[in-house]
Amino acid sequence: MKKIKDLKIVSDKGIRYGMARYAIWACIVNLILETLERQSIPVLGGIIFVFTHPLLFFYNALLIFATLSVCFLFRRRIFLATIISGLWIAIGIANGVILTQRMTPFTMKDLSAMTDGATIMTNYISRTKLIVMVVSLVIMAAVLVWLFIKGPRVEKGKLKLKRNLLVVILIILTAFGSTVGLLKINVLSTFFGNLAYAYRDYGVAYCFVNTWLNQGIHKPSDYSEESVKKVIKKSGISKSGTVKITKTKSRDSEDGPNILFLQLESFVDPTLFTNVEYSQDPIPYYRSLMKKYSSGSLTVPACGAGTANTEFEVMTGISVKFFGPGEYPFKSVLKDKTAESLTWDLKDIGYGTHAIHNHRAMFYNRNEVFNNIGYDTFTSLEYMSGAEKTPKNWAKDKILTSQIMDAMKSTKSRDYIYTISVQGHGKYPSEKMIADPRIKVTKAPSEEAKNEYEYYVNQIYEMDQFVKKLTETLSRYDEKVVLVMYGDHIPALNITEDTYKAKDLYQTQYVIWSNYKMKKQDKDQAAYQLAADVLNRVGIHTGTIFRYHQNVSHKSASYLPNLKLLGYDMLYGQEYIYGGKNPFRKAGMKMGVKKIKITKVVNVGGKYYIKGQNFTEQSKITLDGKQLKTVYLGPSLLGLLEEVDPNDASKMKVSQIDKSNNSIISTTE
């Protein structure tokens, strides 16, 4: 080895020795990943995995080694190996950090949600930690630059590319063959019933790669036009084997009730936590509703996080388990594709359709997805004024009562409204943040756990009071109303199956309330079955998937395979259901049910004021798409804090702004 101008030149001899070092390093990297995954056993977690699952440990190390082996095709292999190792370790760190905040591990789909995650990062991580993270990234970037310039590299013209390429191909084929073999003998699986358990049982590297390569609904082996038509005919959806979208008003919308869904963030019965006790029942009103009205356990597709997947199942009737592990259809297929949903099906028979959420419109791409699946209006936090916030800066749910009533009054027809709450959202602070809590935790595993649970139960106590106010308001409404309430997933607390007195960690509780007499029918069901069940109870039989649920026995051996077949055809296939052509177009969804309007531009002493209607704290005066410095003075008045050319004053508009990324959601005419 010689040194020329501080640049180390190395030979390309001894590939076996070099590969051996990389193989050992792959094992070390894998040990780091598995240790970070098993935080309940600090330091020893990865070592325990080595001895309890040696085959899986070395298989995961093989996957990492296969990625590192690519370095031998390049001259700056140390530089490249540092980048690849750094990426794997970054995956391990991200997984470890995310597991401390929620109960689901880090997946490839989380990378597509990075913009959403960044907008709420300060709700989870202190500013000091964020600064440390930024400084660490800067240092890492500096090290990489130094390695690129000063690091060792193979002497020019000495790289034995053909030999190295053959070795790399053999290593990759070995990794691929090992995967196929381990799948065949059931050591590995591509179906993850519980993603967190899969990471623990099969290894971080394998599971993370699976969330990258295994996406969408895989094409069923029996998929064909004939098989789709057969399912449609046999399940009683259509005698012809195809579904026609009539878009005609029916008596169902005239005589049927208003149908409201209320998805409550992280809302479950806290008395089911066996390791915690309270000074009083945190959800007395919701519990009384469960005793009086139809209720039961709801199996949801999320655990500790993943709100949008519960929405997807309820709105479409399709199980998320058909998709790749950790996938969010709101982030993938529905971001660009229009598709049938409960929204379109009820709109088809004359219902007005509305979505409401007291958080950002752009979170989980809802402002795009809801337009693709049929909503007439979407009222997000940017279109609400006067929202109170929790100590962790989430909007409180009590603002939703007025928003729901506004949506119902905005149309003459019956309405379908899907409301998504946010107050119960984590992270739950381990330090005491509520000075005089209404609900006190009298028993907990530790002081930190006591503070976390105490914060959580006091938020859902307020949510329980919101539910009471909402049902009292709806009970006085002069039209029939059915209100379906349920938790989207369990909270992101340190909950295990041993400390949660339910079938598993994917159980929440639902209740079907109405302002008129309905027969109480208790049963447990899955989120993707819920809407069909509700429609059936009120005598509405519409929609491809929902009629399928209503007509086919859930105990039938073909129930789930045929549901997957229909889901694939609708979202990824040839759309044989509709005769080969998607009948759905973007709904032309409007943001907010109240029109934001400018009535007058006033010049007072050289300062401009905008008078109008339905302004909110997220309203900004804009000129030619540029945001101007604005002060919110009330629902009918905005002040301009900068000068504009008098000739441009008449061109000013009002836009609703996503504060997290400072982008415009909508603008007045």
XYZ file of C-alpha atoms in Angstrom:
669
model
C 0.000 0.000 0.000
C 1.377 3.426 -0.922
C 0.298 6.993 -0.345
C 0.063 9.612 -3.078
C -1.041 13.161 -2.154
C -2.679 11.916 1.052
C -4.860 9.511 -0.994
C -4.529 5.843 -0.036
C -4.264 3.543 -3.024
C -5.082 -0.121 -2.373
C -4.892 -3.164 -4.584
C -7.846 -5.328 -5.572
C -6.169 -8.567 -4.515
C -7.447 -10.874 -1.803
C -11.163 -10.620 -2.458
C -11.836 -13.562 -0.136
C -10.188 -11.705 2.742
C -12.094 -8.520 1.885
C -15.419 -10.321 1.608
C -14.796 -12.080 4.925
C -14.308 -8.717 6.630
C -17.518 -7.407 5.057
C -19.402 -10.533 6.159
C -18.247 -10.002 9.753
C -19.198 -6.339 9.513
C -22.660 -7.332 8.197
C -23.156 -9.455 11.320
C -22.183 -6.496 13.519
C -24.586 -4.174 11.679
C -27.365 -6.753 12.020
C -26.623 -7.085 15.737
C -27.071 -3.313 16.073
C -30.409 -3.460 14.212
C -31.753 -6.300 16.341
C -30.575 -4.659 19.564
C -32.356 -1.421 18.689
C -35.484 -3.460 17.834
C -35.559 -5.164 21.263
C -35.556 -2.164 23.577
C -37.187 -4.083 26.396
C -33.859 -5.925 26.788
C -31.186 -3.193 26.405
C -27.783 -4.241 24.983
C -28.569 -7.963 25.258
C -31.597 -7.976 22.923
C -29.598 -8.575 19.759
C -27.368 -11.178 21.392
C -30.410 -13.091 22.641
C -31.749 -13.111 19.059
C -28.444 -14.648 17.886
C -28.778 -17.579 20.281
C -32.560 -18.080 20.109
C -32.892 -17.683 16.304
C -29.379 -18.245 14.872
C -30.641 -19.214 11.405
C -32.729 -16.045 11.091
C -29.949 -13.873 12.507
C -27.391 -15.035 9.946
C -29.993 -14.914 7.161
C -30.634 -11.219 7.936
C -26.876 -10.668 8.089
C -26.684 -12.289 4.642
C -29.157 -9.723 3.280
C -27.021 -6.899 4.653
C -23.859 -8.584 3.344
C -25.440 -8.812 -0.140
C -25.898 -5.039 -0.181
C -22.350 -4.470 1.069
C -20.863 -6.811 -1.528
C -21.828 -4.320 -4.261
C -18.986 -2.125 -2.968
C -16.468 -4.447 -4.653
C -17.655 -3.189 -8.023
C -16.321 0.294 -7.276
C -12.927 1.843 -6.559
C -14.115 3.907 -3.541
C -15.478 0.862 -1.773
C -14.832 2.106 1.784
C -16.772 5.274 1.011
C -19.647 3.280 -0.473
C -19.589 0.700 2.341
C -19.853 3.549 4.861
C -22.943 4.888 3.065
C -24.617 1.451 2.860
C -23.790 0.612 6.487
C -24.975 4.057 7.523
C -28.304 3.525 5.771
C -28.847 0.187 7.521
C -27.944 1.653 10.901
C -30.192 4.653 10.174
C -33.041 2.189 9.545
C -32.266 0.560 12.898
C -32.156 3.897 14.726
C -35.379 5.099 13.044
C -37.036 1.821 13.982
C -35.867 2.122 17.577
C -37.019 5.736 17.872
C -40.407 5.058 16.254
C -41.001 2.077 18.539
C -40.627 4.407 21.529
C -43.371 6.667 20.099
C -45.803 4.132 18.656
C -46.328 0.378 18.629
C -45.583 -0.283 14.958
C -42.047 -0.491 13.514
C -40.367 1.586 10.817
C -41.329 0.622 7.255
C -40.451 1.703 3.736
C -43.833 3.437 3.542
C -42.790 5.658 6.447
C -40.293 7.254 4.075
C -43.179 8.367 1.863
C -44.790 9.845 4.977
C -41.688 11.783 6.011
C -43.267 15.119 5.116
C -46.248 14.326 7.338
C -43.963 13.117 10.097
C -41.875 16.271 9.955
C -44.957 18.420 10.520
C -45.715 16.766 13.864
C -42.147 15.945 14.950
C -42.125 18.627 17.652
C -45.139 16.865 19.231
C -42.905 13.834 19.769
C -39.305 15.040 20.072
C -37.955 17.970 22.079
C -36.221 20.831 20.276
C -32.939 19.915 22.007
C -33.074 16.406 20.546
C -33.963 17.813 17.143
C -30.905 20.067 17.278
C -28.729 17.085 18.237
C -30.177 15.145 15.284
C -29.431 17.975 12.849
C -25.868 18.412 14.179
C -25.303 14.639 13.901
C -26.474 14.671 10.276
C -24.115 17.545 9.486
C -21.186 15.670 11.072
C -22.074 12.508 9.146
C -22.210 14.472 5.892
C -18.805 15.979 6.646
C -17.323 12.518 7.324
C -18.682 11.225 4.005
C -17.206 14.180 2.122
C -13.827 13.537 3.810
C -13.999 9.838 2.956
C -14.789 10.604 -0.667
C -11.823 12.948 -0.982
C -9.262 11.337 1.349
C -10.460 7.766 1.791
C -8.754 4.689 0.313
C -9.643 3.519 -3.179
C -8.522 0.823 -5.589
C -5.714 1.838 -7.903
C -6.927 2.957 -11.295
C -6.892 0.139 -13.824
C -6.442 -2.521 -11.115
C -10.154 -3.145 -10.363
C -10.943 -6.756 -11.347
C -14.515 -5.968 -12.323
C -15.508 -9.229 -14.074
C -14.315 -11.431 -11.212
C -15.891 -9.189 -8.587
C -19.162 -8.969 -10.516
C -19.386 -12.763 -10.618
C -18.802 -12.977 -6.842
C -21.413 -10.290 -6.148
C -23.969 -12.059 -8.349
C -23.314 -15.337 -6.509
C -23.823 -13.642 -3.131
C -27.081 -12.002 -4.255
C -28.330 -15.305 -5.709
C -27.442 -17.028 -2.439
C -29.498 -14.434 -0.522
C -32.397 -14.857 -2.954
C -32.214 -18.653 -2.816
C -32.073 -18.602 0.973
C -35.207 -16.445 1.055
C -37.116 -18.839 -1.211
C -35.942 -21.860 0.771
C -36.804 -20.399 4.174
C -40.240 -19.393 2.893
C -40.883 -22.918 1.647
C -40.022 -24.493 5.009
C -42.080 -21.799 6.818
C -39.134 -20.304 8.681
C -40.038 -17.001 6.971
C -43.425 -15.612 5.958
C -44.640 -12.835 3.641
C -47.871 -12.407 5.605
C -47.476 -10.312 8.728
C -50.576 -10.494 10.919
C -48.796 -8.289 13.445
C -46.042 -6.161 11.925
C -44.338 -5.495 15.263
C -44.161 -9.215 16.029
C -42.890 -9.944 12.506
C -39.921 -7.572 12.961
C -39.138 -9.269 16.260
C -39.576 -12.832 14.949
C -38.120 -12.628 11.418
C -35.557 -9.834 11.754
C -35.476 -6.125 10.945
C -33.574 -6.377 7.632
C -35.919 -8.976 6.115
C -39.099 -7.238 7.256
C -37.980 -3.778 6.141
C -37.055 -5.086 2.680
C -40.442 -6.847 2.586
C -42.253 -3.561 3.184
C -40.349 -2.184 0.189
C -40.776 -5.035 -2.307
C -44.144 -6.384 -1.163
C -46.629 -3.613 -2.038
C -50.165 -3.377 -3.317
C -52.560 -6.316 -3.665
C -50.872 -9.240 -5.379
C -52.729 -10.574 -8.391
C -54.812 -13.610 -7.303
C -53.869 -16.798 -9.135
C -57.451 -17.282 -10.377
C -57.931 -13.673 -11.516
C -59.878 -13.357 -14.776
C -62.982 -11.678 -16.140
C -64.847 -14.945 -15.736
C -63.847 -15.370 -12.068
C -64.830 -11.779 -11.217
C -68.233 -12.101 -12.889
C -68.780 -15.418 -11.152
C -68.200 -13.852 -7.716
C -70.502 -10.918 -8.537
C -73.304 -13.235 -9.668
C -72.898 -15.794 -6.898
C -72.820 -13.166 -4.140
C -75.990 -11.535 -5.431
C -74.358 -8.209 -6.307
C -75.514 -8.285 -9.933
C -77.239 -10.898 -12.074
C -75.357 -9.736 -15.161
C -71.925 -10.088 -13.582
C -71.109 -6.385 -13.895
C -72.012 -3.385 -11.744
C -73.706 -0.315 -13.221
C -73.412 3.048 -11.500
C -76.877 4.609 -11.810
C -76.296 7.981 -10.106
C -79.996 8.341 -9.448
C -81.738 9.472 -6.287
C -83.651 6.751 -4.444
C -86.058 6.503 -1.572
C -83.166 5.229 0.573
C -81.823 8.780 0.780
C -85.275 10.298 1.320
C -86.511 7.888 3.984
C -83.175 6.680 5.360
C -81.284 8.291 8.215
C -78.310 10.620 8.130
C -75.317 8.300 8.527
C -72.425 9.603 10.617
C -69.130 7.883 11.402
C -66.979 9.236 14.216
C -63.460 7.811 14.357
C -62.002 8.604 17.777
C -58.229 8.942 17.952
C -56.564 6.257 20.166
C -59.873 5.753 21.989
C -60.302 2.462 23.836
C -61.747 1.357 27.155
C -58.878 2.194 29.562
C -60.199 -0.177 32.241
C -58.933 -2.991 29.986
C -55.356 -2.018 30.874
C -54.650 -4.511 33.638
C -51.543 -2.798 35.053
C -53.178 0.599 35.672
C -55.935 1.793 38.014
C -57.852 5.095 38.129
C -59.652 7.306 40.609
C -62.826 7.053 38.494
C -64.080 5.718 35.165
C -62.501 7.810 32.371
C -65.305 7.068 29.858
C -68.576 6.855 31.843
C -70.796 8.166 29.038
C -69.377 6.003 26.261
C -69.713 2.979 28.541
C -73.376 3.789 29.143
C -73.915 3.988 25.371
C -72.358 0.554 24.880
C -74.829 -0.889 27.373
C -77.839 0.732 25.715
C -77.010 0.591 21.991
C -75.536 -1.949 19.570
C -71.850 -2.380 20.354
C -68.917 -4.755 20.451
C -65.219 -5.156 19.781
C -63.837 -3.805 16.525
C -60.780 -5.420 14.960
C -58.779 -2.613 13.372
C -55.721 -2.900 11.088
C -53.554 -0.565 13.158
C -51.788 -0.767 16.515
C -50.633 2.399 18.286
C -50.579 4.329 14.974
C -51.881 4.113 11.400
C -55.177 5.989 11.622
C -55.575 6.199 7.838
C -55.680 2.420 7.438
C -58.680 2.145 9.737
C -60.344 4.876 7.656
C -59.529 2.967 4.486
C -61.132 -0.231 5.736
C -64.318 1.463 6.931
C -64.669 3.633 3.809
C -63.969 0.890 1.239
C -64.853 -2.401 2.945
C -61.506 -3.837 1.797
C -59.030 -5.336 4.261
C -55.593 -3.678 4.522
C -54.138 -7.158 5.087
C -54.445 -7.738 1.349
C -51.789 -5.061 0.811
C -48.076 -5.156 1.515
C -46.960 -4.998 5.161
C -46.968 -1.477 6.572
C -48.597 -0.037 3.448
C -50.990 2.918 3.504
C -53.352 2.850 0.485
C -53.913 6.583 1.111
C -50.199 7.020 0.388
C -50.083 4.692 -2.592
C -52.903 3.606 -4.899
C -55.613 6.056 -3.773
C -53.346 9.068 -4.037
C -53.841 9.070 -7.803
C -56.672 6.616 -8.534
C -60.408 7.224 -8.234
C -62.221 4.280 -6.691
C -65.561 3.110 -5.376
C -66.160 3.712 -1.693
C -68.944 4.128 0.834
C -68.904 7.798 -0.161
C -69.635 7.139 -3.844
C -72.193 4.446 -2.981
C -74.227 6.750 -0.740
C -73.818 9.682 -3.133
C -75.199 7.352 -5.834
C -78.520 7.193 -3.981
C -78.682 10.916 -3.235
C -76.731 11.465 -0.019
C -74.589 14.544 0.556
C -71.080 13.426 1.500
C -68.729 15.200 3.895
C -65.424 14.533 5.665
C -64.321 16.404 8.803
C -60.962 16.319 10.585
C -59.596 18.672 13.234
C -56.052 18.338 11.908
C -54.176 19.200 8.694
C -55.936 18.634 5.373
C -52.747 17.329 3.746
C -51.974 14.717 6.411
C -52.084 11.233 4.816
C -52.934 12.990 1.514
C -56.541 13.296 2.653
C -57.120 16.437 0.578
C -56.361 14.372 -2.551
C -57.673 10.939 -1.530
C -61.061 12.195 -0.329
C -61.574 13.884 -3.687
C -60.763 10.592 -5.419
C -63.242 8.558 -3.381
C -66.217 10.869 -3.687
C -66.524 13.438 -0.888
C -68.410 16.639 -1.707
C -66.694 18.615 1.043
C -63.769 18.225 3.422
C -63.538 20.452 6.481
C -60.063 20.279 7.999
C -58.535 22.296 10.837
C -57.569 25.067 8.418
C -61.301 25.761 7.956
C -62.162 25.803 11.657
C -61.912 28.852 13.891
C -61.263 28.928 17.627
C -59.988 25.384 18.149
C -58.623 24.774 21.647
C -55.376 22.791 21.910
C -54.153 20.086 24.286
C -50.863 20.549 26.188
C -49.258 18.535 23.358
C -50.702 20.911 20.732
C -53.411 18.694 19.229
C -56.803 20.289 18.547
C -59.462 19.305 21.063
C -62.430 17.356 19.733
C -65.229 19.497 21.126
C -64.924 21.782 18.093
C -66.242 18.907 15.957
C -69.837 19.164 17.198
C -70.434 22.488 15.453
C -68.579 21.292 12.344
C -70.799 18.209 12.069
C -73.965 20.275 12.495
C -72.795 22.779 9.888
C -72.231 19.938 7.412
C -75.688 18.483 8.039
C -77.347 21.868 7.592
C -75.422 22.614 4.396
C -77.595 20.292 2.271
C -81.306 19.588 1.873
C -80.684 15.877 1.349
C -79.740 13.268 3.899
C -76.022 13.319 4.712
C -73.164 10.897 5.158
C -70.411 12.411 7.316
C -67.102 10.808 8.215
C -65.432 12.614 11.125
C -61.875 11.927 12.263
C -60.885 13.188 15.710
C -57.345 13.943 16.899
C -57.384 14.899 20.587
C -56.290 11.509 21.924
C -53.148 11.455 19.777
C -49.757 10.639 21.349
C -46.985 11.173 22.272
C -48.064 10.968 25.916
C -45.609 12.847 28.157
C -43.657 10.956 30.809
C -43.453 14.160 32.850
C -46.497 15.597 34.621
C -48.266 18.116 32.363
C -51.733 18.391 33.936
C -51.565 20.144 37.305
C -54.975 19.067 38.612
C -56.205 16.115 36.528
C -59.880 15.147 36.647
C -58.910 11.458 36.390
C -56.000 10.380 38.579
C -53.948 7.240 38.020
C -53.751 5.478 41.383
C -51.632 2.538 40.252
C -49.019 2.264 37.481
C -45.781 0.329 36.797
C -43.634 3.470 37.244
C -43.831 7.227 37.780
C -43.207 7.826 34.062
C -45.965 5.385 33.134
C -48.281 7.049 35.657
C -47.789 10.412 33.954
C -48.289 8.951 30.474
C -51.484 7.107 31.361
C -52.800 10.039 33.401
C -52.360 12.402 30.454
C -54.000 9.890 28.106
C -57.066 9.125 30.235
C -57.740 12.804 30.861
C -57.755 13.436 27.116
C -60.193 10.618 26.447
C -62.328 11.778 29.394
C -62.727 15.071 27.528
C -63.437 13.094 24.346
C -66.105 11.189 26.267
C -67.683 14.528 27.232
C -67.518 15.621 23.594
C -69.414 12.453 22.590
C -72.043 13.294 25.206
C -72.460 16.831 23.867
C -72.639 15.560 20.285
C -75.305 12.928 20.967
C -77.351 15.420 23.006
C -77.230 17.844 20.074
C -78.106 15.167 17.517
C -80.974 13.857 19.682
C -82.728 17.188 19.068
C -82.146 17.110 15.304
C -85.377 16.894 13.299
C -84.143 14.114 10.989
C -83.170 10.526 11.686
C -79.502 10.131 12.597
C -77.292 7.076 13.040
C -73.915 7.783 14.638
C -71.239 5.070 14.526
C -68.377 5.660 16.990
C -65.169 3.692 17.489
C -61.477 3.993 18.291
C -59.044 3.854 15.386
C -56.404 1.894 17.345
C -55.039 1.439 20.856
C -52.889 4.299 22.198
C -49.102 4.310 21.722
C -48.386 3.364 25.315
C -46.301 0.465 26.594
C -49.159 -1.993 26.105
C -48.649 -5.725 25.610
C -51.117 -8.554 25.178
C -50.425 -9.446 28.816
C -51.558 -5.992 29.974
C -54.558 -5.502 27.641
C -57.665 -7.498 28.500
C -58.836 -8.003 24.925
C -58.449 -10.661 22.241
C -55.303 -8.937 20.937
C -53.741 -5.503 20.483
C -55.894 -4.781 17.430
C -59.150 -4.431 19.362
C -61.083 -1.232 20.041
C -64.757 -0.799 20.924
C -67.573 0.530 18.750
C -71.136 1.673 19.425
C -73.992 2.453 17.014
C -76.098 5.301 18.464
C -79.292 6.653 16.919
C -81.808 9.366 17.732
C -84.616 6.927 16.949
C -85.342 3.402 18.107
C -83.106 0.686 16.653
C -82.848 -2.893 17.846
C -79.752 -3.544 19.963
C -77.573 -6.153 18.249
C -74.184 -6.720 19.862
C -71.428 -8.468 17.939
C -67.696 -8.310 17.312
C -66.551 -7.454 13.796
C -63.693 -6.093 11.692
C -63.383 -2.486 10.552
C -63.842 -3.487 6.893
C -67.212 -5.085 7.808
C -68.558 -2.193 9.864
C -70.074 0.034 7.167
C -71.864 -2.872 5.461
C -73.334 -3.891 8.809
C -74.571 -0.348 9.508
C -76.118 -0.024 6.027
C -77.817 -3.380 6.463
C -79.334 -2.308 9.789
C -80.883 0.806 8.234
C -82.141 -1.042 5.159
C -79.663 0.261 2.584
C -78.238 -2.255 0.130
C -75.895 -0.488 -2.247
C -72.270 -0.661 -3.348
C -70.258 -3.544 -4.754
C -68.165 -4.384 -1.712
C -70.819 -3.566 0.878
C -73.423 -5.784 -0.796
C -70.790 -8.502 -0.931
C -70.353 -8.271 2.856
C -74.120 -8.245 3.364
C -74.773 -11.265 1.146
C -71.832 -13.582 1.833
C -71.251 -15.422 5.105
C -68.134 -14.232 6.903
C -67.520 -17.843 7.907
C -67.371 -19.035 4.305
C -63.988 -20.376 3.158
C -64.212 -18.241 0.012
C -65.239 -15.026 1.831
C -61.792 -13.426 2.157
C -60.246 -14.807 -1.090
C -63.168 -13.455 -3.123
C -63.060 -10.125 -1.267
C -59.386 -9.888 -2.213
C -60.270 -10.752 -5.831
C -62.796 -7.895 -5.984
C -60.390 -5.495 -4.277
C -57.617 -6.336 -6.729
C -59.912 -5.874 -9.732
C -61.143 -2.492 -8.475
C -57.755 -1.036 -7.543
C -55.136 -2.793 -9.690
C -56.851 -5.018 -12.240
C -58.861 -4.603 -15.428
C -61.984 -3.356 -13.607
C -64.118 -6.210 -14.913
C -66.564 -5.305 -12.132
C -67.604 -2.241 -14.129
C -67.376 -3.787 -17.589
C -63.712 -2.854 -18.020
C -63.954 0.893 -17.419
C -63.644 2.877 -14.179
C -66.902 4.888 -13.868
C -65.591 7.142 -11.106
C -64.055 10.588 -11.601
C -62.703 13.121 -9.141
C -65.581 14.480 -7.096
C -64.686 18.169 -7.396
C -64.503 18.283 -3.610
C -64.761 21.675 -1.898
C -62.737 22.502 1.168
C -65.061 23.434 4.028
C -68.858 23.589 3.963
C -68.903 27.337 4.582
C -67.797 29.438 1.658
C -64.904 31.763 2.427
C -65.744 35.020 0.710
C -64.351 38.550 0.371
C -67.050 41.228 0.526
C -64.938 44.368 0.675
C -61.363 45.677 0.626
C -60.990 48.729 2.874
C -58.113 51.228 3.008
C -57.819 52.900 6.408
C -54.928 55.346 6.778
C -52.914 53.579 4.125
C -53.479 50.123 5.657
C -55.640 47.526 3.934
C -58.293 45.410 5.634
C -60.186 42.529 4.050
C -63.812 42.134 5.075
C -65.627 38.919 4.355
C -67.062 35.678 5.688
C -65.777 32.540 7.410
C -62.114 33.499 7.803
C -60.053 31.394 10.213
C -56.678 31.639 11.933
C -55.197 29.857 8.902
C -56.455 32.515 6.439
C -53.840 34.600 4.639
C -54.184 37.445 2.163
C -52.536 36.476 -1.129
C -51.640 38.364 -4.285
C -50.852 36.466 -7.487
C -50.267 33.327 -5.403
C -47.849 35.050 -3.023
C -48.685 35.071 0.688
C -48.741 38.499 2.294
C -48.192 39.254 5.973
C -51.642 38.922 7.500
C -53.192 39.340 10.932
C -56.393 37.457 11.785
C -58.829 39.873 13.426
C -61.901 37.661 13.383
C -64.118 35.484 11.161
C -65.047 38.529 9.069
C -61.873 40.641 9.144
C -58.219 40.267 8.132
C -55.524 42.926 8.336
C -52.646 43.386 5.911
C -49.265 44.051 7.562
C -47.369 45.087 4.447
C -47.767 47.615 1.668
C -49.178 46.784 -1.738
C -49.604 48.814 -4.872
C -53.100 50.411 -4.783
C -53.620 49.166 -8.334
C -53.171 45.583 -7.054
C -55.513 45.912 -4.065
C -58.524 44.648 -6.012
C -56.580 41.518 -7.020
C -56.027 40.363 -3.440
C -57.553 37.046 -2.429
C -57.772 34.994 0.750
C -56.101 31.583 0.920
C -56.179 28.834 3.550
C -52.637 27.859 4.478
C -51.124 24.623 5.701
C -48.914 26.107 8.420
C -46.642 23.080 8.599
C -45.252 23.486 5.074
C -46.592 26.980 4.325
C -48.478 25.797 1.237
C -51.829 26.997 -0.091
C -54.747 24.558 0.217
C -57.467 26.665 -1.396
C -58.074 30.263 -2.476
C -61.171 32.429 -2.770
C -62.584 33.163 -6.206
